[in-house]
Coordinates of C-alpha atoms in Angstrom, one line a residue:
M1 CA 8.6 13.7 12.4
S2 CA 10.5 12.1 9.6
A3 CA 11.9 14.2 6.8
A4 CA 10.6 11.8 4.2
A5 CA 7.3 10.2 3.2
K6 CA 6.5 6.9 4.8
P7 CA 4.2 5.1 2.4
M8 CA 2.8 1.9 4.0
D9 CA 2.6 0.1 0.7
A10 CA 5.0 -0.8 -2.1
G11 CA 2.9 1.2 -4.6
G12 CA 3.2 4.5 -2.8
P13 CA 0.4 6.8 -1.8
I14 CA -3.0 6.3 -3.2
A15 CA -6.0 8.5 -3.4
S16 CA -9.8 7.9 -3.1
T17 CA -9.4 4.6 -5.0
A18 CA -6.3 2.6 -5.6
A19 CA -4.0 4.6 -7.8
P20 CA -3.4 3.4 -11.4
G21 CA -0.9 0.5 -11.3
T22 CA -1.4 -0.4 -7.6
T23 CA -3.8 -2.6 -5.7
A24 CA -2.6 -1.4 -2.3
P25 CA -5.6 -0.9 0.1
F26 CA -4.1 2.0 2.0
S27 CA -1.1 4.3 2.3
Y28 CA 0.4 6.6 5.0
T29 CA 2.7 9.6 4.4
L30 CA 4.4 11.7 7.1
R31 CA 6.7 14.5 6.1
D32 CA 8.4 17.7 7.3
T33 CA 8.8 20.3 4.5
L34 CA 11.2 23.2 4.1
D35 CA 9.8 24.7 0.9
A36 CA 6.4 25.6 -0.5
D37 CA 6.9 23.6 -3.7
E38 CA 7.9 20.6 -1.7
H39 CA 4.8 21.0 0.5
A40 CA 2.5 21.4 -2.4
A41 CA 3.7 18.1 -3.9
C42 CA 2.9 16.1 -0.8
L43 CA -0.9 15.8 -1.4
S44 CA -1.5 12.6 -3.4
N45 CA -3.3 12.9 -6.8
W46 CA -3.9 16.7 -6.5
Q47 CA -2.5 19.2 -8.9
Q48 CA -1.2 22.1 -6.8
Q49 CA 1.1 25.1 -6.8
Y50 CA 2.1 27.0 -3.6
D51 CA 3.7 30.4 -3.7
Q52 CA 5.2 31.7 -0.5
L53 CA 3.9 35.3 0.2
S54 CA 5.3 36.2 3.7
A55 CA 9.0 36.5 4.3
G56 CA 11.0 34.0 6.4
L57 CA 12.2 30.4 6.5
F58 CA 9.4 28.0 5.5
A59 CA 8.6 25.1 7.8
G60 CA 5.7 22.8 7.1
E61 CA 4.3 19.5 8.4
F62 CA 2.2 17.1 6.3
E63 CA 0.4 13.9 7.1
E64 CA -1.9 11.8 4.9
F65 CA -3.8 8.6 5.1
C66 CA -5.5 7.2 2.0
F67 CA -7.8 4.2 2.1
G68 CA -10.7 3.0 0.1
R69 CA -12.5 6.0 -1.3
V70 CA -11.2 8.4 1.4
Q71 CA -8.1 10.7 1.8
L72 CA -7.4 12.2 5.2
F73 CA -4.7 14.8 5.6
R74 CA -3.3 17.4 7.9
E75 CA -1.1 20.2 6.9
A76 CA 0.6 22.9 9.0
L77 CA 2.3 26.1 7.6
N78 CA 4.3 28.8 9.3
Q79 CA 4.1 31.2 6.3
S80 CA 1.3 32.7 4.3
V81 CA 1.1 31.0 0.9
H82 CA -1.2 31.2 -2.1
Q83 CA -2.5 27.8 -3.0
A84 CA -3.8 27.1 -6.5
G85 CA -4.8 23.9 -8.3
I86 CA -7.5 21.2 -8.4
A87 CA -8.4 18.1 -6.4
W88 CA -8.5 14.6 -8.0
P89 CA -11.5 14.0 -10.3
G90 CA -14.8 13.0 -8.8
S91 CA -13.9 14.2 -5.3
R92 CA -15.4 16.4 -2.5
T93 CA -13.1 18.0 0.1
V94 CA -14.1 19.4 3.5
A95 CA -11.6 21.1 5.8
V96 CA -11.6 22.8 9.2
P97 CA -8.8 24.8 10.9
T98 CA -7.3 23.5 14.2
V99 CA -4.7 26.3 14.5
I100 CA -5.0 29.7 12.8
E101 CA -3.5 33.1 13.3
G102 CA -5.0 36.0 11.3
T103 CA -7.4 35.7 8.4
G104 CA -7.0 34.4 4.9
W105 CA -8.9 34.4 1.6
F106 CA -10.6 31.4 0.1
G107 CA -12.5 31.4 -3.2
G108 CA -13.5 35.0 -2.9
E109 CA -14.5 34.9 0.8
T110 CA -12.8 35.8 4.0
Y111 CA -11.3 32.9 5.8
S112 CA -11.1 32.7 9.6
A113 CA -11.3 30.3 12.5
D114 CA -15.0 30.0 12.0
T115 CA -14.8 29.0 8.4
M116 CA -15.3 25.4 7.1
L117 CA -14.0 25.0 3.5
T118 CA -15.4 22.7 0.8
L119 CA -14.1 22.0 -2.7
G120 CA -15.5 20.0 -5.5
S121 CA -13.3 18.3 -8.1
S122 CA -14.4 20.9 -10.7
D123 CA -13.7 23.9 -8.4
E124 CA -10.5 25.8 -8.7
L125 CA -8.4 26.0 -5.5
D126 CA -7.8 29.7 -4.8
F127 CA -6.6 30.0 -1.2
R128 CA -4.4 32.7 0.4
T129 CA -3.6 31.3 3.8
P130 CA -3.1 33.2 7.1
R131 CA 0.5 33.5 8.3
R132 CA 0.1 30.5 10.5
L133 CA -2.3 27.7 9.8
E134 CA -3.0 24.1 10.5
I135 CA -6.0 22.3 9.0
V136 CA -7.4 18.8 9.0
A137 CA -9.4 17.7 6.0
C138 CA -11.2 14.8 4.3
T139 CA -11.4 14.3 0.6
A140 CA -13.9 11.6 -0.4
D141 CA -15.2 10.1 -3.6
T142 CA -18.2 12.2 -4.6
T143 CA -20.3 9.3 -5.8
A144 CA -19.7 7.3 -2.6
L145 CA -20.4 10.2 -0.3
N146 CA -23.5 11.4 -2.2
T147 CA -24.9 7.8 -2.4
Y148 CA -24.5 7.5 1.3
A149 CA -26.3 10.9 1.8
L150 CA -29.2 9.8 -0.4
Q151 CA -29.6 6.4 1.1
V152 CA -29.0 7.2 4.7
E153 CA -30.2 10.8 5.1
H154 CA -32.3 11.2 1.9
R155 CA -30.2 14.3 1.0
D156 CA -28.6 15.3 -2.3
L157 CA -25.4 16.6 -0.8
E158 CA -23.8 17.6 -4.1
A159 CA -26.8 19.7 -5.1
E160 CA -26.6 21.4 -1.7
L161 CA -22.9 22.2 -2.0
S162 CA -22.9 23.1 -5.7
G163 CA -21.0 26.4 -6.3
R164 CA -20.1 26.8 -2.6
T165 CA -16.6 27.2 -1.2
T166 CA -17.5 27.8 2.5
V167 CA -20.2 26.2 4.6
P168 CA -22.0 27.8 7.5
A169 CA -21.6 25.6 10.6
S170 CA -21.8 26.1 14.3
P171 CA -18.6 26.1 16.4
Q172 CA -19.7 22.8 17.9
Q173 CA -20.2 21.2 14.5
M174 CA -16.8 22.3 13.4
A175 CA -15.2 21.1 16.6
D176 CA -16.9 17.7 16.2
L177 CA -15.6 17.3 12.7
G178 CA -12.1 18.4 13.7
A179 CA -12.1 16.1 16.7
L180 CA -13.2 13.1 14.6
L181 CA -10.5 13.7 11.9
T182 CA -7.8 14.3 14.5
T183 CA -8.8 11.3 16.6
M184 CA -9.0 9.1 13.5
M185 CA -5.6 10.1 12.3
A186 CA -4.1 9.6 15.7
S187 CA -5.6 6.1 15.8
L188 CA -4.3 5.3 12.4
R189 CA -0.9 6.7 13.2
A190 CA -0.6 4.3 16.1
T191 CA -1.8 1.2 14.2
P192 CA -1.8 1.9 10.5
D193 CA -1.5 -1.7 9.6
L194 CA -5.1 -2.3 10.8
L195 CA -6.3 -0.7 7.6
R196 CA -5.6 -4.0 5.8
H197 CA -8.9 -5.2 7.2
P198 CA -11.7 -4.2 4.8
Q199 CA -14.2 -4.0 7.8
M200 CA -12.0 -1.4 9.4
R201 CA -11.8 0.7 6.2
T202 CA -15.6 0.5 5.8
A203 CA -16.3 1.4 9.4
M204 CA -14.0 4.5 9.2
E205 CA -15.4 5.6 5.9
Q206 CA -19.0 5.4 7.2
A207 CA -18.0 7.2 10.4
L208 CA -16.6 10.0 8.3
F209 CA -19.6 10.2 6.0
A210 CA -22.0 10.3 9.0
T211 CA -20.1 13.1 10.7
L212 CA -19.8 15.1 7.5
L213 CA -23.5 15.0 7.0
N214 CA -24.1 16.1 10.6
T215 CA -21.6 18.9 10.1
L216 CA -23.0 20.1 6.8
P217 CA -26.5 21.3 7.5
P218 CA -29.2 20.9 4.8
A219 CA -29.9 24.0 2.8
A220 CA -33.5 24.0 4.0
A221 CA -34.7 21.7 6.7
S222 CA -37.8 19.8 5.6
P223 CA -40.2 18.7 8.2
S224 CA -40.8 14.9 8.3
L225 CA -43.5 12.9 10.1
A226 CA -42.4 10.3 12.5
P227 CA -43.4 6.7 11.5
S228 CA -46.5 5.2 13.2
C229 CA -46.1 2.7 16.0
R230 CA -46.9 -0.2 13.8
T231 CA -44.4 0.9 11.2
R232 CA -41.7 1.4 13.8
Q233 CA -42.3 -2.2 15.1
F234 CA -42.1 -3.5 11.5
I235 CA -38.9 -1.7 10.8
V236 CA -37.2 -3.0 14.0
A237 CA -38.4 -6.5 13.2
R238 CA -37.0 -6.4 9.7
A239 CA -33.7 -4.9 11.1
R240 CA -33.3 -7.7 13.6
E241 CA -34.2 -10.3 11.0
Y242 CA -31.5 -8.9 8.7
M243 CA -28.9 -8.9 11.6
E244 CA -29.7 -12.5 12.5
T245 CA -29.1 -13.7 8.9
H246 CA -25.8 -11.7 8.8
I247 CA -24.6 -12.5 12.3
D248 CA -21.0 -13.0 11.1
E249 CA -20.8 -9.5 9.5
P250 CA -20.0 -6.1 11.1
I251 CA -23.3 -4.5 10.2
T252 CA -23.6 -0.7 10.3
V253 CA -26.4 1.7 10.6
A254 CA -25.9 2.7 7.0
D255 CA -26.3 -1.0 6.0
L256 CA -29.6 -1.2 7.7
C257 CA -30.8 2.1 6.1
V258 CA -30.0 0.7 2.7
K259 CA -31.5 -2.7 3.2
L260 CA -34.6 -1.4 4.8
G261 CA -35.0 1.6 2.5
V262 CA -35.4 4.0 5.4
S263 CA -33.6 7.1 6.6
R264 CA -31.3 7.2 9.6
R265 CA -33.8 9.4 11.4
T266 CA -36.6 6.9 10.8
L267 CA -34.4 4.0 12.0
Q268 CA -33.6 6.1 15.1
Y269 CA -37.3 6.8 15.9
S270 CA -38.1 3.1 15.5
F271 CA -35.3 1.6 17.7
Q272 CA -35.8 4.2 20.4
D273 CA -39.5 3.6 20.6
V274 CA -39.5 -0.2 20.4
L275 CA -36.2 -1.1 22.1
D276 CA -35.5 2.0 24.2
L277 CA -32.1 2.0 22.6
N278 CA -30.8 3.9 19.6
P279 CA -29.5 1.8 16.6
V280 CA -25.9 2.8 17.1
K281 CA -25.8 1.5 20.6
F282 CA -27.8 -1.6 19.7
L283 CA -25.4 -2.5 16.8
R284 CA -22.4 -1.7 19.1
A285 CA -23.7 -4.2 21.6
I286 CA -24.1 -6.9 18.8
R287 CA -20.6 -6.2 17.6
L288 CA -19.1 -6.3 21.1
N289 CA -20.7 -9.7 21.7
A290 CA -19.3 -10.9 18.4
V291 CA -15.8 -9.7 19.4
R292 CA -16.1 -11.5 22.7
R293 CA -17.0 -14.8 21.0
A294 CA -14.1 -14.3 18.6
L295 CA -11.7 -13.6 21.5
K296 CA -12.8 -16.8 23.3
Q297 CA -12.4 -18.9 20.1
A298 CA -8.9 -17.4 19.5
G299 CA -7.6 -18.2 23.0
G300 CA -5.4 -21.0 21.8
N301 CA -3.9 -19.0 18.9
E302 CA -0.7 -17.3 20.0
R303 CA -0.7 -15.0 17.0
A304 CA -4.2 -13.6 17.7
T305 CA -4.3 -10.0 19.0
V306 CA -7.1 -8.0 20.4
A307 CA -6.5 -5.2 17.9
D308 CA -6.8 -7.5 14.9
I309 CA -10.0 -9.1 16.1
A310 CA -11.5 -5.7 17.0
A311 CA -10.6 -4.4 13.6
R312 CA -12.4 -7.3 11.8
W313 CA -15.5 -6.0 13.5
G314 CA -15.0 -2.4 12.6
F315 CA -13.8 -1.0 15.9
W316 CA -11.2 1.6 14.7
H317 CA -10.7 3.5 18.0
L318 CA -9.0 0.9 20.2
S319 CA -9.1 2.8 23.5
H320 CA -12.8 3.5 23.1
F321 CA -13.4 -0.1 22.1
S322 CA -11.6 -1.4 25.3
A323 CA -13.6 1.0 27.5
D324 CA -16.9 -0.1 25.9
Y325 CA -15.9 -3.7 26.2
K326 CA -15.1 -3.4 29.8
A327 CA -18.3 -1.5 30.5
M328 CA -20.3 -4.3 28.8
F329 CA -18.6 -7.4 30.2
G330 CA -16.7 -6.2 33.3
E331 CA -13.3 -7.1 32.0
L332 CA -10.8 -5.9 29.4
P333 CA -10.7 -7.7 26.0
S334 CA -7.1 -8.7 26.7
E335 CA -8.3 -10.5 29.9
T336 CA -10.9 -12.5 27.9
L337 CA -8.2 -13.5 25.3
R338 CA -5.7 -14.4 28.0
R339 CA -8.3 -16.5 30.1
S340 CA -9.4 -18.3 27.0
G341 CA -5.8 -19.3 26.2

């Protein structure tokens, strides 16, 4: 790792929205730290103070991606520290440990490998870490996240999390969130410049929000009736009509929920019943076909790349995209582009 930050824009790191004075759409920071104060200063737009508690040389690692209304970060510490401070205004943070030795203390509760942390912008950070800790975390704009939760899942997430510092979650739910954050950061680390595409930023933001909602269980599950057969058929018809009139846009499940005024669960019921295919797979098929057409049209352009074209259609995990593309069409996207040329 580099010993210095590597911002990917001239304006320096940004937080959930572009920082004051900069219009940069994203930033990337990668840093090794040798001091608790230095480490505390890494996190963009937070106010923090770290005090080292255990004896020994301090060695930390910090990595951060900021884009749109999202801040992803990973931090690793080899000493126990006390973290105090606050996050940026109007934000919600969720974090899971990927490496932990011992137990800590967070907001008045014991912290262990089974603990998922959450912090609102008005909550005070009060964290005594274990001796060795590595966490991955997502800080998102509260309004954007809660609007998504209301429109897509019909949940008031902020009301559910109000006053909470830890969230009960199963090992599988924590593993799923940790895997998504780790995979997303690895993908961005390999190709950070793809974040210049707004479609890529939107797709990653919605993937994060969807996984966060799956990971954060509702305070009380409310039973809901499945829509009638006629209603399901009507929902699918309206969805397909919307997709046909927006054929050149990378439509997402969240887009359909908002436009149709239905929850993700209702959309799932309807597509599964009428088309025998869930909406995620259906939209993925539509987007894969759109990418294939774009690859064939770009064959004569020497500057065209598979990664850029895939990013314009919201495919942020390139290896998964290539595998899905080959499974659908029997060839790699690079082969389509090369043959077209």
